[in-house]
Coordinates of C-alpha atoms in Angstrom, one line a residue:
M1 CA 8.7 -7.7 24.2
C2 CA 5.6 -9.4 21.7
G3 CA 2.6 -10.7 23.3
I4 CA 1.0 -10.8 27.1
A5 CA -2.1 -12.4 28.3
G6 CA -3.1 -12.8 32.2
Y7 CA -6.1 -14.3 33.4
V8 CA -8.6 -14.1 36.4
G9 CA -11.0 -16.0 37.0
K10 CA -13.9 -19.4 37.6
R11 CA -12.3 -21.1 34.7
N12 CA -8.5 -23.3 34.7
A13 CA -6.4 -20.5 34.5
M14 CA -4.0 -22.2 32.3
V15 CA -6.5 -23.6 29.5
V16 CA -7.3 -20.0 29.4
L17 CA -4.2 -18.6 29.5
Y18 CA -2.7 -20.8 26.3
D19 CA -5.8 -20.0 24.4
M20 CA -4.9 -16.8 25.0
L21 CA -1.3 -17.1 23.5
K22 CA -2.6 -19.4 20.2
R23 CA -4.2 -16.4 19.6
L24 CA -0.6 -14.3 19.0
E25 CA 0.8 -16.6 17.9
Y26 CA 0.1 -14.7 14.3
R27 CA 2.8 -11.7 16.1
G28 CA 6.0 -13.5 15.7
Y29 CA 7.2 -15.0 18.2
D30 CA 10.9 -17.3 19.5
S31 CA 9.5 -19.1 23.3
A32 CA 6.1 -19.3 25.0
G33 CA 5.1 -19.3 29.0
I34 CA 3.2 -19.4 31.3
A35 CA 2.9 -18.7 34.9
V36 CA -0.7 -19.4 37.6
I37 CA -1.4 -19.1 40.8
A38 CA -2.0 -24.1 42.3
E39 CA -2.2 -23.8 46.7
N40 CA 0.0 -20.5 47.3
E41 CA 3.2 -22.1 45.1
I42 CA 3.7 -20.2 41.6
V43 CA 3.0 -22.9 38.7
F44 CA 5.4 -22.4 35.5
V45 CA 4.7 -24.4 32.3
K46 CA 7.5 -21.8 30.0
D47 CA 9.5 -23.7 26.2
R48 CA 11.7 -22.1 23.3
G49 CA 9.0 -22.7 20.0
K50 CA 5.8 -22.9 18.8
V51 CA 3.2 -22.0 21.8
S52 CA 2.2 -26.0 20.9
N53 CA 5.0 -27.4 22.7
L54 CA 4.0 -25.9 26.0
K55 CA 0.3 -28.3 25.3
K56 CA 1.4 -31.6 26.7
R57 CA 3.1 -30.4 29.3
I58 CA 0.0 -28.8 30.6
L59 CA -2.3 -31.5 30.1
N60 CA -0.2 -34.1 32.5
M61 CA -0.5 -31.1 35.4
K62 CA -3.5 -31.9 38.0
I63 CA -3.5 -28.4 39.4
S64 CA -6.0 -26.4 39.5
S65 CA -6.0 -22.5 39.0
N66 CA -8.0 -18.9 38.4
I67 CA -5.4 -16.5 38.0
G68 CA -2.3 -16.3 35.8
I69 CA 0.0 -14.8 33.5
A70 CA 1.1 -15.3 29.4
H71 CA 3.9 -14.7 27.3
T72 CA 5.1 -14.9 23.1
R73 CA 8.2 -13.6 23.4
W74 CA 10.4 -12.0 20.3
A75 CA 14.3 -11.3 22.0
T76 CA 15.9 -8.5 22.6
H77 CA 18.1 -8.9 25.6
G78 CA 19.4 -12.7 25.5
I79 CA 18.3 -15.3 23.1
P80 CA 15.5 -17.4 22.9
S81 CA 15.7 -20.0 25.3
S82 CA 13.7 -21.5 27.5
K83 CA 15.5 -19.9 30.3
N84 CA 14.7 -16.6 28.5
A85 CA 11.8 -17.0 28.2
H86 CA 9.1 -15.4 30.0
P87 CA 7.9 -15.4 33.1
H88 CA 10.1 -14.4 34.9
S89 CA 9.9 -14.6 39.5
D90 CA 12.3 -12.8 41.6
C91 CA 14.6 -14.8 44.7
S92 CA 11.5 -15.6 46.5
G93 CA 9.6 -17.3 43.8
E94 CA 6.6 -14.7 45.2
I95 CA 6.1 -12.0 42.4
T96 CA 6.6 -13.4 39.0
I97 CA 6.5 -10.7 36.0
V98 CA 5.4 -10.5 31.8
H99 CA 7.1 -7.7 30.0
N100 CA 6.8 -5.8 27.0
G101 CA 9.0 -3.4 26.3
I102 CA 12.5 -2.5 27.0
I103 CA 14.2 -1.5 29.9
E104 CA 17.0 1.0 28.8
N105 CA 18.3 1.2 32.6
Y106 CA 18.1 -3.0 33.5
R107 CA 21.7 -2.6 33.6
E108 CA 22.5 -0.2 36.5
L109 CA 18.9 -1.8 37.6
K110 CA 20.8 -5.1 37.9
Q111 CA 24.2 -4.1 39.4
E112 CA 22.6 -2.1 41.9
L113 CA 20.7 -5.6 42.8
I114 CA 23.3 -8.1 42.8
E115 CA 24.9 -6.0 45.2
R116 CA 22.0 -6.2 47.6
G117 CA 22.3 -10.1 47.0
H118 CA 19.6 -10.7 44.3
K119 CA 20.8 -13.3 42.4
F120 CA 19.3 -13.9 38.1
T121 CA 19.0 -16.4 36.1
S122 CA 17.7 -15.1 32.7
E123 CA 20.1 -12.4 30.1
T124 CA 16.7 -10.1 30.8
D125 CA 16.0 -6.9 30.8
T126 CA 12.7 -8.1 32.3
E127 CA 13.9 -9.7 35.6
V128 CA 15.0 -6.2 37.3
I129 CA 10.9 -6.2 37.3
P130 CA 10.0 -9.4 39.7
H131 CA 13.9 -8.4 41.7
L132 CA 12.9 -4.5 42.0
I133 CA 9.5 -5.2 43.7
E134 CA 11.2 -7.7 46.0
E135 CA 12.5 -5.1 47.3
L136 CA 10.1 -3.0 47.9
Y137 CA 8.1 -5.2 49.0
K138 CA 10.2 -6.4 52.2
R139 CA 10.0 -3.0 53.0
N140 CA 6.0 -3.0 54.4
R141 CA 4.6 -6.2 52.6
D142 CA 2.6 -4.1 50.5
I143 CA 2.1 -5.4 46.5
E144 CA 0.5 -2.2 44.8
S145 CA 3.2 0.2 46.8
A146 CA 6.0 -2.3 45.7
F147 CA 5.0 -1.8 42.3
V148 CA 4.2 1.3 41.7
S149 CA 7.6 2.0 43.4
A150 CA 9.3 -0.1 41.3
I151 CA 7.2 1.4 38.2
K152 CA 8.8 4.3 39.0
K153 CA 11.9 2.8 38.7
L154 CA 11.6 2.5 35.4
R155 CA 13.0 3.7 32.1
G156 CA 11.8 3.0 28.8
S157 CA 9.0 1.0 27.4
F158 CA 6.9 -0.8 28.8
A159 CA 3.3 -3.0 29.0
I160 CA 3.7 -5.4 32.6
A161 CA 1.8 -7.5 34.1
V162 CA 2.5 -9.2 37.5
I163 CA 1.1 -11.7 39.8
N164 CA 3.0 -11.6 43.8
K165 CA 0.8 -16.3 44.9
H166 CA -0.1 -14.1 48.4
D167 CA -2.9 -13.0 45.6
D168 CA -6.2 -13.4 43.8
K169 CA -5.3 -10.1 41.8
I170 CA -3.5 -9.1 38.6
L171 CA -1.3 -5.7 38.5
I172 CA -0.5 -3.9 35.2
A173 CA 0.7 -0.5 34.0
R174 CA 1.9 0.7 30.8
R175 CA 3.8 2.5 29.3
E176 CA 4.6 2.8 25.0
S177 CA 3.3 -0.6 24.9
P178 CA -0.4 -1.5 23.9
L179 CA -1.9 -2.7 27.4
I180 CA -5.8 -4.1 26.9
V181 CA -8.1 -5.4 29.8
G182 CA -11.5 -7.6 29.0
L183 CA -14.1 -7.6 31.2
G184 CA -16.6 -11.1 31.5
N185 CA -18.9 -11.9 34.3
G186 CA -16.2 -12.8 37.5
E187 CA -13.6 -12.8 34.9
N188 CA -11.7 -10.7 33.5
F189 CA -8.6 -10.8 30.8
I190 CA -5.5 -9.0 30.1
A191 CA -3.1 -8.6 27.0
S192 CA -1.7 -6.7 24.7
D193 CA -3.2 -7.5 21.4
M194 CA -7.8 -7.8 21.6
P195 CA -7.2 -10.8 19.1
A196 CA -6.4 -12.9 22.9
I197 CA -9.6 -11.1 24.3
L198 CA -12.2 -11.4 21.5
P199 CA -13.3 -14.9 21.8
N200 CA -14.3 -14.7 25.3
T201 CA -14.9 -11.3 25.5
K202 CA -16.2 -7.9 23.2
R203 CA -16.5 -5.1 26.2
I204 CA -12.3 -3.8 27.1
I205 CA -10.6 -0.9 28.0
I206 CA -7.8 0.1 27.5
L207 CA -5.0 1.3 29.3
N208 CA -3.4 5.0 28.9
D209 CA 0.4 5.7 29.3
F210 CA 1.1 6.3 32.8
E211 CA -1.5 4.3 34.4
Y212 CA -1.6 1.3 36.1
G213 CA -4.7 -1.1 37.8
I214 CA -5.6 -3.4 39.6
I215 CA -7.5 -6.3 38.1
S216 CA -9.0 -9.2 40.7
K217 CA -12.3 -11.4 39.3
D218 CA -15.1 -9.2 40.0
S219 CA -12.9 -5.5 39.7
V220 CA -11.3 -3.4 37.8
V221 CA -9.6 -0.4 38.7
I222 CA -7.6 1.7 36.7
R223 CA -4.9 4.9 38.4
D224 CA -3.3 7.1 37.5
L225 CA 0.6 6.0 38.1
T226 CA 1.6 9.8 39.3
S227 CA -1.1 10.5 41.7
Q228 CA -2.1 6.6 42.1
E229 CA -6.3 8.8 42.0
I230 CA -8.8 6.1 40.8
I231 CA -9.4 7.3 37.2
E232 CA -12.7 6.7 35.4
K233 CA -12.5 5.1 32.1
E234 CA -15.1 4.7 29.4
I235 CA -15.7 0.8 28.1
Q236 CA -14.9 0.3 24.4
R237 CA -17.4 -2.9 22.3
I238 CA -14.6 -4.0 20.3
E239 CA -16.6 -5.2 16.5
L240 CA -13.5 -6.5 15.7
S241 CA -13.6 -9.2 13.9
L242 CA -11.3 -12.1 15.0
E243 CA -8.7 -11.8 11.9
E244 CA -9.5 -7.9 11.9
A245 CA -7.8 -7.8 15.0
E246 CA -5.0 -10.0 14.5
K247 CA -4.2 -7.0 12.4
G248 CA -4.4 -4.0 15.0
G249 CA -7.7 -3.3 12.8
Y250 CA -5.5 -2.6 9.3
R251 CA -6.8 -4.9 6.3
H252 CA -3.0 -6.5 5.6
F253 CA -0.4 -6.8 8.5
M254 CA 1.6 -4.6 5.6
L255 CA 0.1 -1.8 6.1
K256 CA 0.2 -2.3 10.6
E257 CA 3.5 -2.5 9.3
I258 CA 4.1 0.7 7.2
F259 CA 2.1 1.8 10.0
E260 CA 4.8 1.6 12.8
E261 CA 7.1 2.8 10.8
P262 CA 7.5 6.2 13.5
D263 CA 8.3 3.1 16.4
A264 CA 11.5 1.9 14.4
I265 CA 12.9 4.5 14.4
R266 CA 12.2 5.4 18.1
N267 CA 13.4 1.6 18.4
A268 CA 16.3 1.3 16.3
L269 CA 17.6 4.7 18.9
R270 CA 17.3 2.9 21.4
S271 CA 20.5 0.7 20.1
I272 CA 23.0 3.9 20.6
D273 CA 25.0 2.9 23.4
D274 CA 26.1 -0.5 21.4
I275 CA 26.2 2.3 17.8
K276 CA 28.5 4.1 19.4
R277 CA 30.8 1.1 21.5
I278 CA 30.6 -0.5 17.9
S279 CA 31.4 2.8 15.8
E280 CA 34.7 3.6 18.1
K281 CA 36.4 -0.1 17.6
L282 CA 35.2 0.8 13.1
K283 CA 37.4 3.8 13.7
R284 CA 40.9 1.4 13.4
Y285 CA 39.7 -0.3 9.4
E286 CA 40.9 0.9 7.0
R287 CA 38.3 -0.1 4.9
I288 CA 34.6 -0.4 5.1
Y289 CA 31.8 -2.9 4.0
F290 CA 28.5 -3.3 3.4
V291 CA 27.1 -6.8 2.9
A292 CA 23.4 -7.6 2.4
C293 CA 21.1 -8.3 0.3
G294 CA 17.6 -7.4 -1.3
T295 CA 15.3 -5.2 0.6
A296 CA 18.6 -4.9 3.4
S297 CA 21.7 -3.7 -0.1
Y298 CA 19.7 -0.4 0.0
A299 CA 20.1 0.5 3.6
A300 CA 24.0 -1.1 2.6
L301 CA 23.9 1.4 0.0
Y302 CA 22.7 4.2 1.6
A303 CA 25.3 3.8 4.3
K304 CA 27.8 3.4 2.1
Y305 CA 27.2 6.5 0.2
L306 CA 26.4 8.8 3.8
L307 CA 30.4 7.5 4.7
E308 CA 31.7 9.0 1.0
R309 CA 29.7 12.2 2.4
F310 CA 32.3 12.4 4.8
G311 CA 35.4 10.9 3.3
I312 CA 35.1 8.0 4.5
P313 CA 36.6 4.5 2.4
S314 CA 33.3 2.5 2.5
E315 CA 31.9 -0.5 -0.2
A316 CA 28.3 -1.4 -0.4
I317 CA 28.0 -5.2 -1.6
I318 CA 25.7 -7.8 -2.4
G319 CA 25.9 -10.7 -0.6
S320 CA 25.3 -13.2 -2.9
E321 CA 27.7 -11.2 -4.7
F322 CA 30.3 -10.8 -2.3
R323 CA 31.0 -14.1 -1.3
Y324 CA 32.2 -15.0 -4.8
S325 CA 34.7 -11.9 -6.0
T326 CA 35.1 -8.7 -2.9
V327 CA 35.6 -11.5 -0.5
N328 CA 39.8 -11.9 -2.6
V329 CA 40.4 -8.7 -1.3
I330 CA 38.5 -9.3 3.0
N331 CA 41.9 -9.0 5.9
D332 CA 42.2 -8.6 8.7
K333 CA 42.9 -4.7 8.2
C334 CA 38.6 -4.5 6.8
A335 CA 35.7 -4.7 8.6
V336 CA 32.3 -6.1 7.2
V337 CA 29.0 -5.4 8.3
L338 CA 26.2 -7.2 7.2
I339 CA 22.4 -6.2 7.3
S340 CA 19.8 -9.0 6.8
Q341 CA 15.9 -8.1 9.2
S342 CA 15.9 -12.3 10.3
G343 CA 19.5 -13.3 10.6
E344 CA 18.2 -16.3 8.7
T345 CA 19.3 -14.9 5.4
V346 CA 22.3 -17.9 3.5
D347 CA 24.2 -15.3 1.1
T348 CA 24.7 -12.3 4.2
I349 CA 25.5 -15.5 6.5
A350 CA 28.1 -17.3 4.2
S351 CA 29.5 -13.5 3.9
A352 CA 30.3 -14.1 7.3
R353 CA 31.7 -16.7 8.1
E354 CA 33.9 -15.5 4.9
A355 CA 34.8 -12.7 6.0
K356 CA 35.6 -14.0 9.7
R357 CA 37.8 -16.5 7.8
R358 CA 40.1 -14.0 6.0
K359 CA 40.5 -12.4 9.8
A360 CA 37.9 -8.8 9.0
Y361 CA 36.2 -7.7 12.1
V362 CA 32.2 -8.8 11.5
V363 CA 29.2 -6.6 12.3
S364 CA 25.5 -7.2 12.4
V365 CA 22.8 -5.4 12.1
V366 CA 18.9 -7.3 13.0
N367 CA 16.6 -7.4 13.9
V368 CA 15.9 -11.2 15.2
V369 CA 18.0 -11.7 18.7
G370 CA 20.4 -14.9 18.6
S371 CA 19.6 -15.5 14.5
S372 CA 22.2 -17.1 13.0
L373 CA 23.5 -13.9 12.1
T374 CA 24.1 -13.0 15.9
R375 CA 25.9 -15.9 16.5
I376 CA 29.0 -15.1 13.8
S377 CA 28.9 -11.2 13.9
D378 CA 31.3 -10.0 16.7
D379 CA 28.9 -7.3 17.1
T380 CA 25.6 -7.0 16.6
I381 CA 23.5 -4.4 16.4
Y382 CA 19.1 -4.3 17.4
I383 CA 17.3 -2.5 15.5
F384 CA 14.6 -3.9 17.6
S385 CA 11.5 -3.1 14.8
G386 CA 9.7 -6.2 16.5
P387 CA 7.8 -9.4 14.6
E388 CA 7.3 -8.2 10.5
I389 CA 5.3 -10.5 9.4
A390 CA 4.2 -9.6 5.8
V391 CA 7.1 -10.8 2.8
A392 CA 7.6 -7.3 1.8
S393 CA 10.1 -5.7 3.9
T394 CA 9.1 -1.8 5.2
K395 CA 9.2 -1.3 8.7
A396 CA 12.5 -3.1 9.6
Y397 CA 14.1 -1.1 6.2
I398 CA 13.5 1.8 8.4
G399 CA 14.5 0.6 11.5
Q400 CA 17.6 -0.8 9.6
L401 CA 18.3 3.2 7.3
T402 CA 17.8 4.5 11.5
S403 CA 20.8 2.3 12.6
L404 CA 23.3 2.7 9.9
A405 CA 22.6 6.3 10.1
L406 CA 23.0 6.8 14.0
L407 CA 26.3 4.3 13.0
C408 CA 27.9 6.2 10.1
L409 CA 27.7 9.9 11.6
N410 CA 29.2 8.4 14.8
L411 CA 31.8 6.7 12.9
A412 CA 32.7 9.8 11.3
F413 CA 32.4 11.9 14.2
N414 CA 35.4 9.6 15.9
L415 CA 37.7 10.1 13.6
R416 CA 37.0 14.1 13.7
K417 CA 35.4 14.4 10.3
I418 CA 32.2 16.1 11.9
D419 CA 32.0 18.3 15.5
D420 CA 30.0 18.0 17.7
D421 CA 27.7 20.7 16.9
Y422 CA 27.0 18.1 13.9
I423 CA 26.4 15.3 15.2
N424 CA 24.0 16.5 17.8
E425 CA 21.5 18.5 15.7
M426 CA 21.5 15.6 13.1
I427 CA 21.0 13.0 16.6
H428 CA 18.2 15.5 17.4
S429 CA 17.5 15.6 13.2
I430 CA 16.7 11.6 14.0
E431 CA 14.4 12.0 17.1
K432 CA 12.2 14.1 15.2
L433 CA 11.8 12.3 11.8
P434 CA 8.8 10.3 13.7
E435 CA 6.5 12.2 13.3
K436 CA 7.2 13.3 10.2
V437 CA 7.1 9.6 8.8
E438 CA 3.3 10.8 10.7
D439 CA 2.5 13.4 8.7
V440 CA 3.6 11.0 5.7
L441 CA 1.1 8.8 6.6
K442 CA -1.7 10.9 6.8
K443 CA -1.6 11.6 3.7
R444 CA -3.1 7.9 3.0
E445 CA -6.0 9.4 1.1
E446 CA -3.6 11.2 -0.7
I447 CA -1.3 8.5 -2.0
E448 CA -4.9 5.9 -2.4
N449 CA -6.8 7.9 -4.5
L450 CA -2.9 8.2 -6.4
A451 CA -2.6 4.2 -7.4
K452 CA -6.1 4.1 -8.4
K453 CA -5.2 6.3 -11.4
L454 CA -1.7 3.9 -11.5
K455 CA -3.2 1.0 -11.1
D456 CA -3.7 -0.3 -14.6
R457 CA -0.3 0.8 -15.8
R458 CA 3.0 -2.0 -16.9
I459 CA 6.0 -0.4 -16.5
F460 CA 7.6 2.1 -13.7
F461 CA 11.1 3.5 -13.4
Y462 CA 12.1 4.8 -10.2
I463 CA 14.7 7.2 -10.2
G464 CA 17.0 9.4 -7.6
R465 CA 20.0 10.8 -7.2
R466 CA 23.1 10.3 -4.4
F467 CA 20.8 9.1 -1.5
N468 CA 18.0 8.8 -2.8
Y469 CA 18.8 6.3 -5.5
P470 CA 19.1 3.3 -2.8
T471 CA 15.2 4.2 -2.1
A472 CA 14.5 4.2 -5.8
L473 CA 16.0 1.3 -5.2
E474 CA 13.4 0.7 -2.9
G475 CA 10.3 1.9 -4.4
A476 CA 11.1 -0.5 -7.3
L477 CA 11.7 -2.9 -5.5
K478 CA 7.7 -3.0 -3.0
I479 CA 6.1 -2.7 -6.5
K480 CA 7.2 -5.8 -8.7
E481 CA 7.1 -7.9 -5.2
I482 CA 3.7 -7.0 -4.4
S483 CA 1.4 -5.0 -7.5
Y484 CA 3.5 -8.2 -9.8
V485 CA 4.6 -4.6 -12.9
H486 CA 8.0 -3.7 -13.6
A487 CA 10.0 -1.7 -12.4
E488 CA 13.5 -0.1 -12.4
A489 CA 15.0 2.0 -10.6
Y490 CA 18.2 4.0 -12.2
P491 CA 20.0 7.2 -10.5
A492 CA 18.3 9.7 -12.5
G493 CA 22.1 10.9 -13.9
E494 CA 21.9 7.6 -16.5
M495 CA 18.4 7.9 -17.8
K496 CA 20.0 9.7 -20.4
H497 CA 22.6 6.6 -21.6
G498 CA 19.6 4.4 -22.3
P499 CA 16.0 4.2 -20.4
L500 CA 14.8 7.5 -22.1
A501 CA 14.6 5.8 -25.5
L502 CA 11.1 3.3 -23.4
L503 CA 10.1 6.9 -21.9
E504 CA 5.9 8.1 -24.4
K505 CA 2.8 8.1 -23.2
G506 CA 1.2 5.1 -20.1
V507 CA 5.0 5.1 -18.6
T508 CA 5.1 6.5 -15.6
V509 CA 8.2 7.6 -13.2
I510 CA 8.6 8.9 -9.5
A511 CA 11.4 10.7 -9.5
I512 CA 12.4 11.2 -5.9
K513 CA 13.6 15.2 -5.2
P514 CA 14.8 16.2 -2.4
N515 CA 15.7 19.7 -1.7
D516 CA 20.1 18.9 -1.4
D517 CA 23.2 20.2 -3.7
I518 CA 22.0 18.9 -6.7
M519 CA 18.4 19.4 -6.3
E520 CA 18.5 21.5 -9.5
K521 CA 20.3 18.5 -12.2
M522 CA 17.6 16.0 -11.2
E523 CA 15.0 18.7 -12.1
S524 CA 16.6 18.5 -15.8
N525 CA 16.3 15.0 -15.5
I526 CA 12.7 15.1 -14.9
E527 CA 12.1 17.8 -17.4
E528 CA 14.1 15.0 -20.1
A529 CA 10.9 12.9 -19.0
R530 CA 8.1 14.6 -18.9
A531 CA 9.4 15.7 -23.2
R532 CA 9.2 12.0 -23.4
N533 CA 6.1 12.2 -23.0
A534 CA 6.2 10.5 -19.6
D535 CA 3.9 10.2 -16.4
V536 CA 6.2 12.4 -14.2
I537 CA 5.3 12.0 -10.5
V538 CA 7.6 13.9 -8.5
V539 CA 8.3 13.2 -4.4
S540 CA 9.0 16.7 -2.9
E541 CA 8.1 19.0 -0.3
D542 CA 6.8 20.5 -3.2
G543 CA 5.7 18.2 -5.7
D544 CA 2.7 16.0 -6.1
I545 CA 3.4 13.8 -3.4
R546 CA 5.0 15.8 -0.5
V547 CA 6.6 15.5 2.4
P548 CA 8.5 17.6 5.3
V549 CA 11.4 19.6 5.6
V550 CA 13.7 16.9 6.7
D551 CA 17.8 17.3 6.1
P552 CA 19.0 16.0 2.7
I553 CA 21.7 13.0 4.5
L554 CA 18.2 11.5 6.6
S555 CA 15.6 11.9 3.4
P556 CA 15.5 8.2 2.6
I557 CA 14.2 7.8 5.7
L558 CA 11.1 9.8 5.2
Y559 CA 11.3 9.1 1.7
I560 CA 10.3 6.0 1.0
V561 CA 7.4 6.5 3.8
P562 CA 5.0 6.5 0.3
L563 CA 6.3 4.4 -1.7
H564 CA 6.1 1.7 0.8
L565 CA 2.1 3.3 0.8
L566 CA 2.3 3.3 -2.8
A567 CA 3.3 0.2 -3.5
Y568 CA 0.4 -1.3 -1.5
Y569 CA -2.8 0.3 -3.0
I570 CA -1.5 -0.1 -6.2
S571 CA -1.1 -4.1 -4.9
T572 CA -4.4 -4.0 -2.8
I573 CA -6.5 -1.9 -6.0
K574 CA -5.7 -5.1 -7.9
G575 CA -7.3 -7.3 -5.7
L576 CA -3.8 -8.7 -4.8
D577 CA -2.7 -9.5 -1.6
P578 CA 0.4 -7.3 -0.2
D579 CA 1.0 -10.2 2.8
K580 CA 1.8 -13.4 0.8
P581 CA 3.5 -12.4 -2.5
R582 CA 3.4 -15.1 -5.2
N583 CA 7.0 -17.1 -5.1
L584 CA 8.7 -15.1 -2.7
A585 CA 9.1 -15.7 0.8
K586 CA 10.3 -14.1 3.6
S587 CA 13.7 -14.9 5.1
V588 CA 15.1 -16.5 2.2
T589 CA 17.7 -19.0 3.4
V590 CA 18.4 -21.2 0.3
E591 CA 21.2 -19.9 -2.8

C-alpha cells in the first residue's frame, strides 16, 4: 500500500508520473516505480528507496510515451526491494498493475495460478492480480471483461490501476481504498491522493467502493462493478492548497492519523491468521515477556494485564531496562514479544538480539514491513496501520492494542483459559470497535471546547486502574509530548501515596472510568481528588467525556481516542506544531 499515480494524455508520461510521485512522498514509502507504454511495449523503472533514485534513469531513457502508471510502496507483503516494488506484470508482459490495499485471498489465488503455469517474480500479494487478469484475458482477448472478472475474485481492500500494452486506456477499480480521477484538457490523471493531481487540475471525480473506470485521454467512463452499468458521476472542484491536500484536508498529520484510528483496528484484524499461528506456538512457553519503548510500552503493559486476567504469567518491561536486567533470566523456556511501530527502535532491537542469544522465542509486533526488528524475530505480527507521519504515535498505538488483544485472546483460548463462546464474542466486539471509535471522533468539537478551557493549565494527572492504567500513561505522554505541560500518570489507588499532596485548585485530573467490577473504587479515587479542589474530568460512559459501551477488557482501545484528541487540541490552541514536537524524533535509533 501507499501512493498510486496514473496519466494518459499528450505529455511525456514518464516525466508527469515522476512529478506525481514526488507529490506523494509525504505519505512515507520504501520503494517506488513507474511503468509506461512505449512502442507497444511496457517500459519499467523502479527501485528501493527514494523517488529521486529514479530520476537519473528516467533522464537517460530515450522513449516517447503518453500513458503510464506509477506507485510508491509501503511494504505489507514482502520486504522493501526492487523486485517487490510496483508496478507488477503478468507472464506475457502485456498487463501491468499498481495496487494499494491488501488481497486477503492472494495465497489461494497464487497457488491456483502456479498450478496453471504462471511464474511469479515477487513476494507481494499484488502480483496475483496481473496474472489473474492474464488468465482470464486469454479466453476472449477482452481486457475490460477480464479486468472485471478478476476484480470480482479478489477478497480484501484495493485501489487498482492497470495498463495493457495493446491499449491506450487505464482501467481502475476501488474497494475500501481511495482513488481519484483528475480531469484535464486532452489528458486525464489518476491518483490515490489529491496532492498528486492538484498542480495539474482542480476538477476531480471520486471513485466509490465497487466502481471501476475506463480512462483515456479524452474520456472517463465509470461503471458499477456488479451490474457494469454506467454511473453518472459528479465532477467536484477542489479548492484545497497542496499542503492541505497532503494532510487529507486536516490541519495536521496527527489529526489525520487520529481519524484513521478506526481503520487501524480493521487493518490489525487482517493479521488474524498469523496471530492464531503464533499464539499456538506461544502456549509452549512458561513465561511471556512484552518488551517495548515509549508509547508501545503501554501497549505491552496492556497485554500483560490481559494475560494475567486469564491466569497466564507474563511481564511487561521497558526495552532500555530489559537488556540490562531482565535479560539475565531469559532462556529457552521464555517467549519475548517486542513491540515497535518502526521496527527500528534501538533498545527494542538490542533486547531482541539478547533474547535470541539466550534461545528465547522472539516475536515482533511491527508496522513497517522488512524493518530491522522483523529480520531478527522468529515470527512477526504486522499491524498494517500504514505510514504514520506525526512524531507522536496515535493510530499505530491503536493497531498495537488491537493486535495484542487478539494475540492474548487466542493464547488464552489455546491454553483452555476461555471457551469458544467467549473468544467469538470478544472478536465480534473487536470487529464492532471501529464504529465506536467513529462515534467518539464525532465529539471532536466538544473535546476541542474542553481543550480551550484547559489550554493554560500547567499540571495534569491521569489516573486509571488495571487495563486503563496504560491508557492513563499514554494520555499523559501525549499531552507532555505535544503540549509541553507537566503530566503524570498513576494507578488511581496510588494517588494517596504522594500525589494527593499536589492536588489543589488549578490542577487537572483526567480519570478513566470504565464500567467494570472496580468502578466503585475508581469513583472513590475521583472523590478524593475533588475533595482537594482539583478539576476532575471523567472519561466514561456517562462522564464529562462520554464514550460508547464497551467490554472492559477492550476499553483501552476506545478510551484512549478522546485523550489523543484532547492532547492534539490543547497543542494547537497553544499555537504549537503537534506533528513535530521539540527535541523528539519519530524513530529513536540511538541509545
